[in-house]
Coordinates of C-alpha atoms in Angstrom, one line a residue:
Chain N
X200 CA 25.1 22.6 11.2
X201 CA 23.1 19.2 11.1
X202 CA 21.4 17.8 14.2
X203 CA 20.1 13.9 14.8
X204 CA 18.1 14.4 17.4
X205 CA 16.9 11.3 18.8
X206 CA 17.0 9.2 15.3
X207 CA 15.4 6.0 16.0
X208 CA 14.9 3.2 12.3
X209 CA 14.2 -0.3 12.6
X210 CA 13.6 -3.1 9.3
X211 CA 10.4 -4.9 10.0
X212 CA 11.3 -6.2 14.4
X213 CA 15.0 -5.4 14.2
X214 CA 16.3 -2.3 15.7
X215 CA 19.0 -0.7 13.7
X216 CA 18.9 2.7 15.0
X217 CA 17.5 3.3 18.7
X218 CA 17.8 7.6 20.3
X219 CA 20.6 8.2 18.1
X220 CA 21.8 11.7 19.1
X221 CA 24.5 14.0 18.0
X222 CA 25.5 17.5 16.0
X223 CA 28.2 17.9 13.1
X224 CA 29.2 21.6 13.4
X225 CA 30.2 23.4 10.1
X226 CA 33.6 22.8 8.1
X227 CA 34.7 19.8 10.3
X228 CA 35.4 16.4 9.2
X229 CA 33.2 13.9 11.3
X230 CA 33.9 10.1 11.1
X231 CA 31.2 7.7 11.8
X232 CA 32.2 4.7 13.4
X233 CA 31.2 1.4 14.3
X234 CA 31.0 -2.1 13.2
X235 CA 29.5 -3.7 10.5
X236 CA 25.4 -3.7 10.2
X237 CA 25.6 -1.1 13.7
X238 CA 23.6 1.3 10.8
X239 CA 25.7 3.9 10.1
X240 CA 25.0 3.7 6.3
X241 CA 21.6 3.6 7.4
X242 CA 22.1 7.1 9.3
X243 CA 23.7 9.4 6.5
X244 CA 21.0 8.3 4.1
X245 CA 18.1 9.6 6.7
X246 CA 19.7 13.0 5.9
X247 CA 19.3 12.8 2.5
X248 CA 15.8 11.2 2.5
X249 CA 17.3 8.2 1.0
X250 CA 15.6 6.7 4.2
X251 CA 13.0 8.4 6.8
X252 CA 13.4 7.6 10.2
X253 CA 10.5 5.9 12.3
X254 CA 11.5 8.7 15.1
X255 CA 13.2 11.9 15.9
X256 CA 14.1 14.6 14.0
X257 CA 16.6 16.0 11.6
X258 CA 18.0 19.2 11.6
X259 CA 20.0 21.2 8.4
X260 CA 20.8 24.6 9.1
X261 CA 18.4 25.5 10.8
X262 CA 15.4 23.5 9.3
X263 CA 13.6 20.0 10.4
X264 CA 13.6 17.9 6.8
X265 CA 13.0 14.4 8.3
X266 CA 9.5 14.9 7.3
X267 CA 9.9 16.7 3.9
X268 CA 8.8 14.8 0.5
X269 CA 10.8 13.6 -2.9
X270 CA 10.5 17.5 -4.1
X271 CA 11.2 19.2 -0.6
X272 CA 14.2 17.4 -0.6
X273 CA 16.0 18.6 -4.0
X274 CA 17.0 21.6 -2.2
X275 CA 18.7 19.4 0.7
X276 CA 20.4 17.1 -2.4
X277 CA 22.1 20.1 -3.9
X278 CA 23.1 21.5 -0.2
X279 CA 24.4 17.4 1.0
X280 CA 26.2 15.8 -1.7
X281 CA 27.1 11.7 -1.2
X282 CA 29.8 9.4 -2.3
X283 CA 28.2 5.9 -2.2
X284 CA 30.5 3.0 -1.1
X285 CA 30.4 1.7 -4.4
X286 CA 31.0 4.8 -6.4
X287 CA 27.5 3.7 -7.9
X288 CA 28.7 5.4 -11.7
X289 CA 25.4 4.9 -14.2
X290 CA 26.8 2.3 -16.2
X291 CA 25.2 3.1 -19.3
X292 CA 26.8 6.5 -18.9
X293 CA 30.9 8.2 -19.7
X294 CA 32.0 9.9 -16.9
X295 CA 32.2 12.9 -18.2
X296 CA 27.9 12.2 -18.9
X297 CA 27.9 10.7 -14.9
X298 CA 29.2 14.1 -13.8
X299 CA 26.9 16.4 -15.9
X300 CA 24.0 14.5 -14.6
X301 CA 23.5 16.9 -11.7
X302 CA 24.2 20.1 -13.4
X303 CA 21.4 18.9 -16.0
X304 CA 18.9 18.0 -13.7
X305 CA 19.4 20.4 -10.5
X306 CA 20.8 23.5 -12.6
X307 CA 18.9 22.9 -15.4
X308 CA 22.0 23.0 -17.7
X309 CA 21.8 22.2 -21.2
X310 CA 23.8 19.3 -22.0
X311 CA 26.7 20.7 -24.4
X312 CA 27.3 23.3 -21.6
X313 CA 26.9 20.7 -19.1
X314 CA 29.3 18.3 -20.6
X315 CA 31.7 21.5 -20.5
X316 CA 31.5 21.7 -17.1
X317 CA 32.1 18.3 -16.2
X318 CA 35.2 17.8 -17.8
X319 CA 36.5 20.9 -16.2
X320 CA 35.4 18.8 -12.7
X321 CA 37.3 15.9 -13.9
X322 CA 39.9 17.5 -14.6
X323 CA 40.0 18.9 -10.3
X324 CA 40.6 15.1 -10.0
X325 CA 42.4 13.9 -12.7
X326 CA 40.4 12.5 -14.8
X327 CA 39.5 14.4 -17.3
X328 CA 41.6 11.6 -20.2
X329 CA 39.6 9.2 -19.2
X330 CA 36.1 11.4 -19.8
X331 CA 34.9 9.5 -22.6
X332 CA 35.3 6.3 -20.9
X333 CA 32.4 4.1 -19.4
X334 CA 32.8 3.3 -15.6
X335 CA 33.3 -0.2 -16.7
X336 CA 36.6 0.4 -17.9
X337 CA 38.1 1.9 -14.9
X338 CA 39.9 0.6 -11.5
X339 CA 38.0 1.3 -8.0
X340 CA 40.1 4.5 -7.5
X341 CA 39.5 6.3 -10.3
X342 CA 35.6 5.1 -10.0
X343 CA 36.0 6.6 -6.7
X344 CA 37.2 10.0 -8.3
X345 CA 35.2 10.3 -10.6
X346 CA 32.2 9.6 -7.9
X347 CA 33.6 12.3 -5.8
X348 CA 33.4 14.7 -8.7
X349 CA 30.1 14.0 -9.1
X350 CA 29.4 15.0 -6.0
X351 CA 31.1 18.1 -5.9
X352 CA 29.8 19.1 -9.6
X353 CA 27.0 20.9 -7.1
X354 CA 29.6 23.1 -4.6
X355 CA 28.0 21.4 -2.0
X356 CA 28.3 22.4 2.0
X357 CA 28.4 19.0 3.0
X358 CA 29.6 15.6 1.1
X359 CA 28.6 12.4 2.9
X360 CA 31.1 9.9 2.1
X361 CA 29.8 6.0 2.7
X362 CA 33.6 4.1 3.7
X363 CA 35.4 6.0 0.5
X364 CA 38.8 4.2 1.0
X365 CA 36.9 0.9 1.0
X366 CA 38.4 -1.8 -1.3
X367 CA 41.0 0.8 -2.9
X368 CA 44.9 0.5 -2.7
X369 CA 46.7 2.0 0.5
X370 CA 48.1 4.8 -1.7
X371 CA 44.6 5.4 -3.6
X372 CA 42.7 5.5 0.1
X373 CA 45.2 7.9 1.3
X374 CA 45.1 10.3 -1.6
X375 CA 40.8 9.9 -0.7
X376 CA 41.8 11.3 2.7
X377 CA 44.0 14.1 1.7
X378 CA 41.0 15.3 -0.4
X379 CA 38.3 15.0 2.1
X380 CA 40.9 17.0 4.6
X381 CA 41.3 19.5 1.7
X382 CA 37.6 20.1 1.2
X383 CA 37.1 21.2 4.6
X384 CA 40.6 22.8 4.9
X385 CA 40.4 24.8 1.4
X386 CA 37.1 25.1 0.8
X387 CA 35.3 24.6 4.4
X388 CA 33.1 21.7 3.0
X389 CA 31.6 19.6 6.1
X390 CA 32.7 16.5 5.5
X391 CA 30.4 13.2 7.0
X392 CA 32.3 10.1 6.5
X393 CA 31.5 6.3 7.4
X394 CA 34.3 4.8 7.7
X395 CA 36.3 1.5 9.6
X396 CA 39.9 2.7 7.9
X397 CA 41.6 3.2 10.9
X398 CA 44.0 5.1 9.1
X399 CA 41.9 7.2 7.9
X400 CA 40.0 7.9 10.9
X401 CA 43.3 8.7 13.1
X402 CA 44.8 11.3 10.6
X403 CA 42.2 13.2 9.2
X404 CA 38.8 12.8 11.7
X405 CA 38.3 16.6 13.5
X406 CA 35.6 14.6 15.6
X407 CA 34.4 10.6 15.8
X408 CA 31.2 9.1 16.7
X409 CA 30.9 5.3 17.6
X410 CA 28.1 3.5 17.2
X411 CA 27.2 0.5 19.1
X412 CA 24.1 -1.4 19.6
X413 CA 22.0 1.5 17.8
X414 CA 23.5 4.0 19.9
X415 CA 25.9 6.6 20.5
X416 CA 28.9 4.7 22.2
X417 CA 31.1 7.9 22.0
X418 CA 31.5 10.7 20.8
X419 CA 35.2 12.9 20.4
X420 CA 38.1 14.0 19.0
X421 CA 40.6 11.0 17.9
X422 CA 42.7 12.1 20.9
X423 CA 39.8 11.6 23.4
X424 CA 39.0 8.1 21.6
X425 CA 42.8 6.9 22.8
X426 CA 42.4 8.0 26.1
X427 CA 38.8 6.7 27.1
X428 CA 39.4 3.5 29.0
X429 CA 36.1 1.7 27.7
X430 CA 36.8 -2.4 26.7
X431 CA 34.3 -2.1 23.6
X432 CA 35.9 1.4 22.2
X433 CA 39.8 -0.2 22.5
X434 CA 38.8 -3.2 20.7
X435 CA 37.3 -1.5 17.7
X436 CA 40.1 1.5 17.5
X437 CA 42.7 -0.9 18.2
X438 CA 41.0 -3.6 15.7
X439 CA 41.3 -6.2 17.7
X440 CA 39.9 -9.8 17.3
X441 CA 39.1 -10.9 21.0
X442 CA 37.0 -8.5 23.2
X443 CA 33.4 -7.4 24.2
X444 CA 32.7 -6.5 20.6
X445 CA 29.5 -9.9 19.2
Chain W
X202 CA -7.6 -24.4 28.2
X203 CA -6.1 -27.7 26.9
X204 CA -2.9 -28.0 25.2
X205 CA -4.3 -29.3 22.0
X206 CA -7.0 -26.3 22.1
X207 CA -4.6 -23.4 22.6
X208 CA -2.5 -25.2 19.7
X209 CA -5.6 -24.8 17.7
X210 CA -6.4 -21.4 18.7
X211 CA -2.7 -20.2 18.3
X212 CA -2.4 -22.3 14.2
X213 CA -6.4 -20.6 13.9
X214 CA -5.1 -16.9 14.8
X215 CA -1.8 -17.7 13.0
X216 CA -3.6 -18.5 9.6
X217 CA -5.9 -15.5 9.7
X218 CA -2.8 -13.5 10.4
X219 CA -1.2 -15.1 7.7
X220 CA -4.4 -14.5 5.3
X221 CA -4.3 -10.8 6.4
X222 CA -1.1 -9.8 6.1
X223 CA -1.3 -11.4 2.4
X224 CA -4.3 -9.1 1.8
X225 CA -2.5 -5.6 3.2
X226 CA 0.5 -6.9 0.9
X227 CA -1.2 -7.3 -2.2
X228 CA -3.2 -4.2 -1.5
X229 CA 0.0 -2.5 -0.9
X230 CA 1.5 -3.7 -3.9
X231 CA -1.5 -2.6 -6.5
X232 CA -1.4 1.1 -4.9
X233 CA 2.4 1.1 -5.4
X234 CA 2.0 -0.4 -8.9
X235 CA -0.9 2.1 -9.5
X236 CA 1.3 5.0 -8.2
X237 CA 4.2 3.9 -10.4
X238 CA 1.6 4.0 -13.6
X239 CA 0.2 7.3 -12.8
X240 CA 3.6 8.7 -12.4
X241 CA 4.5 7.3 -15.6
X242 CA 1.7 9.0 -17.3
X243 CA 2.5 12.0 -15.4
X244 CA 6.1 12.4 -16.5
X245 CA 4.7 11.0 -20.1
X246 CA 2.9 14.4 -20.5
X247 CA 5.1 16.9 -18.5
X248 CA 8.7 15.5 -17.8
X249 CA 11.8 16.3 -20.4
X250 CA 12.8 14.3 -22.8
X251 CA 16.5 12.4 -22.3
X252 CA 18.0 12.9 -26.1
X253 CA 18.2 9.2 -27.6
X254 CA 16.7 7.5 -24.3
X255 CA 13.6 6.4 -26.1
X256 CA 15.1 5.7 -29.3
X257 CA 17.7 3.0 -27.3
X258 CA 14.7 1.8 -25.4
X259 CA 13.2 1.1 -29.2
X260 CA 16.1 -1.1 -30.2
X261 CA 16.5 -3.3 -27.2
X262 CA 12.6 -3.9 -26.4
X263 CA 11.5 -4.1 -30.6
X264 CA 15.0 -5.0 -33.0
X265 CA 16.5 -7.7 -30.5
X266 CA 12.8 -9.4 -30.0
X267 CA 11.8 -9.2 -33.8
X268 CA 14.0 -13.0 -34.1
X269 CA 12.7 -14.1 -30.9
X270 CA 9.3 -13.4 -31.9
X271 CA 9.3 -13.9 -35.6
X272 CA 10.3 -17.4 -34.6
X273 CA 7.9 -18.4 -32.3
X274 CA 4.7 -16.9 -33.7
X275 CA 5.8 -18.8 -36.8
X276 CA 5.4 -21.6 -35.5
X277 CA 3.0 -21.2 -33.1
X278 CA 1.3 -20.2 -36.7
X279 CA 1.8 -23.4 -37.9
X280 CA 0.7 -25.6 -34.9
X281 CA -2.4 -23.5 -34.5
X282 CA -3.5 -24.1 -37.9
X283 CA -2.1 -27.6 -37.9
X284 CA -4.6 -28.7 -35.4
X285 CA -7.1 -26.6 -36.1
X286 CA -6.8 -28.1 -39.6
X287 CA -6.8 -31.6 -38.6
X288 CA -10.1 -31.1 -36.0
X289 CA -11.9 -29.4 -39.2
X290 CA -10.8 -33.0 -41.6
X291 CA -12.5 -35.3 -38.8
X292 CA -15.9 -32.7 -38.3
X293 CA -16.6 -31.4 -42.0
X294 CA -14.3 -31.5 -43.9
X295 CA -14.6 -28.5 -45.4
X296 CA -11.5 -25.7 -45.5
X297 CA -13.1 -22.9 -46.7
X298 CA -13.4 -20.9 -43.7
X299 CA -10.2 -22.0 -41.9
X300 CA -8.3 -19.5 -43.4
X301 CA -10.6 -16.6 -42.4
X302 CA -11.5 -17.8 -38.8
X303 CA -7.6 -18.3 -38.2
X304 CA -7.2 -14.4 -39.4
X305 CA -10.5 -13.1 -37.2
X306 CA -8.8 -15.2 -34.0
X307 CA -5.2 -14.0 -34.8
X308 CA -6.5 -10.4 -35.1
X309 CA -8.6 -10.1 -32.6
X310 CA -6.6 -12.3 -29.3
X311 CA -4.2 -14.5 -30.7
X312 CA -1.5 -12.6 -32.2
X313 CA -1.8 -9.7 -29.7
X314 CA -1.7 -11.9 -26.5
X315 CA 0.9 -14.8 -27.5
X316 CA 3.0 -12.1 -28.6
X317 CA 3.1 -10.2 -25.3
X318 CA 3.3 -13.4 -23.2
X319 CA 6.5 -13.8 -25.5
X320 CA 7.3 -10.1 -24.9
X321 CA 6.6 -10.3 -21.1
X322 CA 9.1 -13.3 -20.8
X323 CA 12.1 -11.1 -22.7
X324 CA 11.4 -8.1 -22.3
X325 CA 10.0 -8.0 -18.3
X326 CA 12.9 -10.5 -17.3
X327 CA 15.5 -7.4 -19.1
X328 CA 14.0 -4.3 -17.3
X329 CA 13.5 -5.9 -13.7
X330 CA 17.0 -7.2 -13.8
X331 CA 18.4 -4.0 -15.4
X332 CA 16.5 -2.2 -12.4
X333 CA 16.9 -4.5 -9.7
X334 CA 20.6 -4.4 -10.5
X335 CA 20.5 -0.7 -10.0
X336 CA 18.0 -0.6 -7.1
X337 CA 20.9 -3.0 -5.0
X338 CA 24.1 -1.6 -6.0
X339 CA 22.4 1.6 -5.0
X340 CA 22.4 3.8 -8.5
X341 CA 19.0 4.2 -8.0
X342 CA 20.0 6.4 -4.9
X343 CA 22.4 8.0 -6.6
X344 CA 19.9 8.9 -9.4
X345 CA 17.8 10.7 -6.8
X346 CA 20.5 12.7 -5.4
X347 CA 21.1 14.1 -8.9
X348 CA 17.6 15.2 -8.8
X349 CA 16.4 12.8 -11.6
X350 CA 13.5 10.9 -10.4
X351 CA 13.8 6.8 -11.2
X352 CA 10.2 6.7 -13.2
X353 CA 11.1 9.5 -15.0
X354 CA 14.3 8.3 -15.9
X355 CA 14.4 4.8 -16.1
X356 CA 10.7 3.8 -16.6
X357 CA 9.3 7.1 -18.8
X358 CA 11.6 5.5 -21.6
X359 CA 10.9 2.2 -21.7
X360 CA 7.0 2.5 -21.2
X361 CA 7.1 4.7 -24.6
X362 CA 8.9 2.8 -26.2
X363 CA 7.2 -0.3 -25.5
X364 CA 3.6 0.7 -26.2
X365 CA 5.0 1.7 -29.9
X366 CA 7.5 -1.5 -29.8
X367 CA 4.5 -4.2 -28.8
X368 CA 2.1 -2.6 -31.0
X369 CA 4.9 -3.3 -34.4
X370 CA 5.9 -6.1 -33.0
X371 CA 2.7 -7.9 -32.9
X372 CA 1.4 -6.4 -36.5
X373 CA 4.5 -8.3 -37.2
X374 CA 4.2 -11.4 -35.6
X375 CA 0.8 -11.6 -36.4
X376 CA 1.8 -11.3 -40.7
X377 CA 4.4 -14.4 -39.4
X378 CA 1.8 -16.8 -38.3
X379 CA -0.6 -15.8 -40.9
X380 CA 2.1 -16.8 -43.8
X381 CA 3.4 -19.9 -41.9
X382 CA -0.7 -21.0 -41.1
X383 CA -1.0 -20.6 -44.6
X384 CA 2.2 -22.3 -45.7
X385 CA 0.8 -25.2 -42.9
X386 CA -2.5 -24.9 -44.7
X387 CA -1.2 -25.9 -48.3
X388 CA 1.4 -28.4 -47.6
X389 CA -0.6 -30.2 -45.3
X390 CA -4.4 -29.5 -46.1
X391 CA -4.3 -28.9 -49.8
X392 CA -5.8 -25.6 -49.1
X393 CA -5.1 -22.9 -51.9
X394 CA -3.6 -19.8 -51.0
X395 CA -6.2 -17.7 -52.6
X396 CA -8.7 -19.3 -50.0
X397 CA -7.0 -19.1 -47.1
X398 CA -6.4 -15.6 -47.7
X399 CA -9.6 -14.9 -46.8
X400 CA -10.7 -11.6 -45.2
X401 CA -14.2 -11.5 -44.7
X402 CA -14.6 -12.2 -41.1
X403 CA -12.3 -9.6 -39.8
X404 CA -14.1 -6.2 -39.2
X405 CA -13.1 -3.1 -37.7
X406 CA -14.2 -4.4 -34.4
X407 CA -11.8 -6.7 -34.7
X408 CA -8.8 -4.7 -36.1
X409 CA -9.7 -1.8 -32.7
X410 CA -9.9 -4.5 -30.4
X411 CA -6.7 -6.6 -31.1
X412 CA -4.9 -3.0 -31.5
X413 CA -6.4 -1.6 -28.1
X414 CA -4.9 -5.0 -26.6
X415 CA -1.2 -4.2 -28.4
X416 CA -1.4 -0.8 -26.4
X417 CA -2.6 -2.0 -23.4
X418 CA 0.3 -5.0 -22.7
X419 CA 2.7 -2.8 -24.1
X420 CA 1.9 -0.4 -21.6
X421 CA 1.7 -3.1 -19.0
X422 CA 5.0 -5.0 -19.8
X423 CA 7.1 -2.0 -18.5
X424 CA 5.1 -0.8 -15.7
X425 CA 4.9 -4.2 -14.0
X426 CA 8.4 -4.9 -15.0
X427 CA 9.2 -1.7 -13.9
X428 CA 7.7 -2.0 -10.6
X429 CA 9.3 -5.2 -9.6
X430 CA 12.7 -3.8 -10.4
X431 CA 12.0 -0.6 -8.0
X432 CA 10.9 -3.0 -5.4
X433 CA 14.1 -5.1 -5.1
X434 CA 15.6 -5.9 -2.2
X435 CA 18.8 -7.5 -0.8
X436 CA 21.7 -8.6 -3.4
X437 CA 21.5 -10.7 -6.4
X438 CA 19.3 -13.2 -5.1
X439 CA 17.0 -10.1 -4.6
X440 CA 17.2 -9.3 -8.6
X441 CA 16.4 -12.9 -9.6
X442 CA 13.3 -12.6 -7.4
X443 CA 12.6 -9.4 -9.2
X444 CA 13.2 -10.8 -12.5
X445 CA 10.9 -14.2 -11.7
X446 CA 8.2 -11.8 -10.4
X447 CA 8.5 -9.3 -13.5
X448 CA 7.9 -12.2 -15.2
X449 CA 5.0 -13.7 -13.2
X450 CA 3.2 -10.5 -12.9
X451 CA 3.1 -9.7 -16.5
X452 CA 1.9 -12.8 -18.4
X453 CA -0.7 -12.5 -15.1
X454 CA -1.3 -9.2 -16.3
X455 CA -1.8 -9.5 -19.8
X456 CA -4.3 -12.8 -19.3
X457 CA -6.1 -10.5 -17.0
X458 CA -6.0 -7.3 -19.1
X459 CA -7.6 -10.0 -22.3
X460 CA -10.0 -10.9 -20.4
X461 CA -11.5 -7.6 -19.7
X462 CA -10.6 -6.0 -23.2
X463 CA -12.2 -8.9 -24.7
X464 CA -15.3 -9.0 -22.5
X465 CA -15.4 -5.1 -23.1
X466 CA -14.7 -5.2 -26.7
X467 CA -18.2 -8.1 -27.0
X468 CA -20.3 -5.6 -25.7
X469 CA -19.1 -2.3 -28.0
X470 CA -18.5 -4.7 -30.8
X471 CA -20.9 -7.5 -31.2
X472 CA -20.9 -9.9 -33.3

């Protein structure tokens, strides 16, 4: 299970985060939600150190690891896998090279073996013909797939996923969904995902927490985010231009 | 308190603030740049080796300056000695010693610090943009969450091959601006080859001093570089800021580096 308790982050005398509370239990798929700059971005990458938080505390199963350093948190990388908004593929690298990186480096894996193995993960998302390609030569989606591969190269418990169906095709973010509900269906991977696809957020989301103002708004299941009769919650679910919403 | 005098106050408190804050930041900035070095070193003597990584590194820091170089120590070769040629016509005229004073002068500063400034401005402006690109669109991140720590991976291999790059490079450049001197020497000056060619005032001092200087601005190319490519911020006006500071902070580097090399190298080496 991971706890924010009382998560508070600001950039020089802006606030982005202010007593941001809430758990994720095990296996579920939790949707992050909010608008643009609220700092939910900013939130998953406190739980992978990628960010330390001016206050509060971070739980993982059981342990704090806000406060851990670059080497305490290798253990916490191989447990919390991400998928960056971007994909973020090394350039300079194939994919099949982009997806042996973590078995090299966090199993220790020689590269040939490595290599091996990664192809094998490609192949989970079909990719594995286009391996030997550089990430320059690919479209969004199959960047995307071949960044969730990555990811998973580790069997992670938990995959943070920063907005995955952004900037990809209706039928591409839809087949990004189906996998994320399969990881925690199949394979009972906890799921974190920062997302403003509505789409995505109303067919796949086990629980949803809004962020407003650098707080919690809400928190729920998609069914209790329909019913709630709150102005600033309708307007975002409902993606509507006029409201309470700056 | 009149209005004029708490405007006075409030500009006084606000430039000491302002003088300050400059001082944490630049004392902030040499720990981090001193943290980055010692890492470097650190992962230098104990971190793995990435099969090729240094070898690439090689090619993009020393083949694709060689031109760059080769053709502007060759002529900064031929001004030098153009000038330095004309000056001695007015004073003694005697060339004698123009050719050996040109080779003690490229040997020991000349070639060795022109060369890096040249390297600096290639070379820095290529590894803080490469980085800074990476820092924003976030790989850097994602290099961290595969457990592969950004000095080690992206720095390590450029700081090798760097120090082994600048220290050819400048051998190099400094055999360029000798010949083209020369060349400058006889077409201009009537000076013979086989007395410009003239050894005599270069010494070992000379030769450890303008190689300790190769070492030392390779290693401080990358670092700096390095460092200001970590430190990026904010999109792709963040990575020209990077690449202007890279820049910047290197030539400032290498100046400052000469002048402590050389003041060093007057007191172990006197001549």
């Amino acid at each position: 299970m991971i706890s924010f308790k009382h998560i508070k982050k600001a950039f020089g005398p802006k606030p982005v985060l202010d007593d941001v509370s809430f758990d994720v239990k095990r296996g579920e798929v939790f949707f992050i939600i909010g608008a643009s700059g609220v700092g939910k971005s900013v939130l998953i990458k406190h739980l992978i150190g990628l960010l330390r938080p001016d206050g509060g505390e971070i739980w993982l199963d059981g342990e704090e690891i806000s406060r851990k350093d670059e080497l305490g948190m290798m253990p916490v990388r191989k447990k919390c896998a991400m998928v960056f908004q971007h994909s973020t593929l090394f350039d300079s690298m194939t994919c099949a090279e982009n997806v042996a990186l973590p078995l090299r480096k966090h199993r220790g894996m020689k590269t040939r073996d490595a290599l091996i193995e990664a192809k094998n993960r490609l192949e989970v998302v079909h990719m594995q013909d286009f391996a030997d390609r550089f990430p320059s030569e690919l479209g969004d989606g199959m960047r995307k797939r071949v960044a969730i591969a990555r990811a998973l190269t580790l069997d992670p418990t938990y995959v943070l996923f920063d907005e995955p169906t952004t900037s990809l095709d209706p039928v591409s973010a839809r087949r990004v969904d189906k996998l994320i509900r399969e990881l925690s269906d199949k394979l009972g991977v906890t799921s974190i995902v920062v997302s403003h696809d509505l789409a995505s957020i109303f067919s796949i989301a086990d629980r949803i927490v809004m962020l407003y103002r650098g707080k919690v708004k809400l928190m729920g299941t998609p069914e209790e985010f329909k019913a709630v009769d709150d102005p600033i919650v309708q307007q975002f679910i409902h993606g509507r231009a006029q409201g309470p919403i700056e | 308190m009149s209005v004029q005098s708490r405007q006075a106050t409030v500009a006084h408190r606000g430039f000491v603030f302002d003088l300050g804050s400059a001082a944490i930041d630049l004392a902030r900035s040499g720990w981090e740049l001193y943290s980055v070095f010692a890492r470097t070193l650190y992962f230098v003597a104990r971190g793995k080796r990435e099969k090729g990584a240094v070898l690439r590194q090689m090619y993009e820091i020393g083949n694709k300056s060689a031109f760059f170089l080769t053709i502007t120590m060759g002529f900064i070769g031929m001004i030098l000695v153009y000038q330095s040629g004309l000056q001695t016509k007015r004073i003694l005229p005697d060339f004698t010693l123009l050719g050996a004073t040109y080779l003690e002068l490229l040997v020991r500063d000349l070639a060795a610090s022109i060369g890096a400034l040249m390297l600096a401005t290639r070379v820095g402006a290529g590894i803080a943009a490469e980085i800074g690109s990476m820092v924003v669109t976030e790989q850097v991140d994602a290099l961290r969450m595969c457990a592969a720590d950004p000095i080690d991976f992206l720095i390590k291999p450029r700081f090798i091959a760097s120090v082994i790059m600048t220290t050819v490079l400048i051998i190099w450049a400094a055999a360029v601006a000798y010949v083209a001197g020369g060349a400058t020497a006889y077409f201009a000056f009537d000076v013979p080859w086989r007395t410009f060619l003239n050894i005599q005032l270069v010494d070992h001092g000379d030769l450890i001093t303008g190689l300790t200087k190769c070492v030392a601005y390779g290693a401080a190319i990358p670092i700096v570089s390095g460092y200001c490519g970590l430190s990026t911020f904010g999109g792709s006006e963040g990575v020209g800021w990077a690449t202007t500071r890279a820049v910047v902070n290197s030539s400032l580097a290498i100046i400052v580096l000469n002048f402590f090399i050389s003041a060093a190298a007057f007191v172990v080496f006197p001549k």
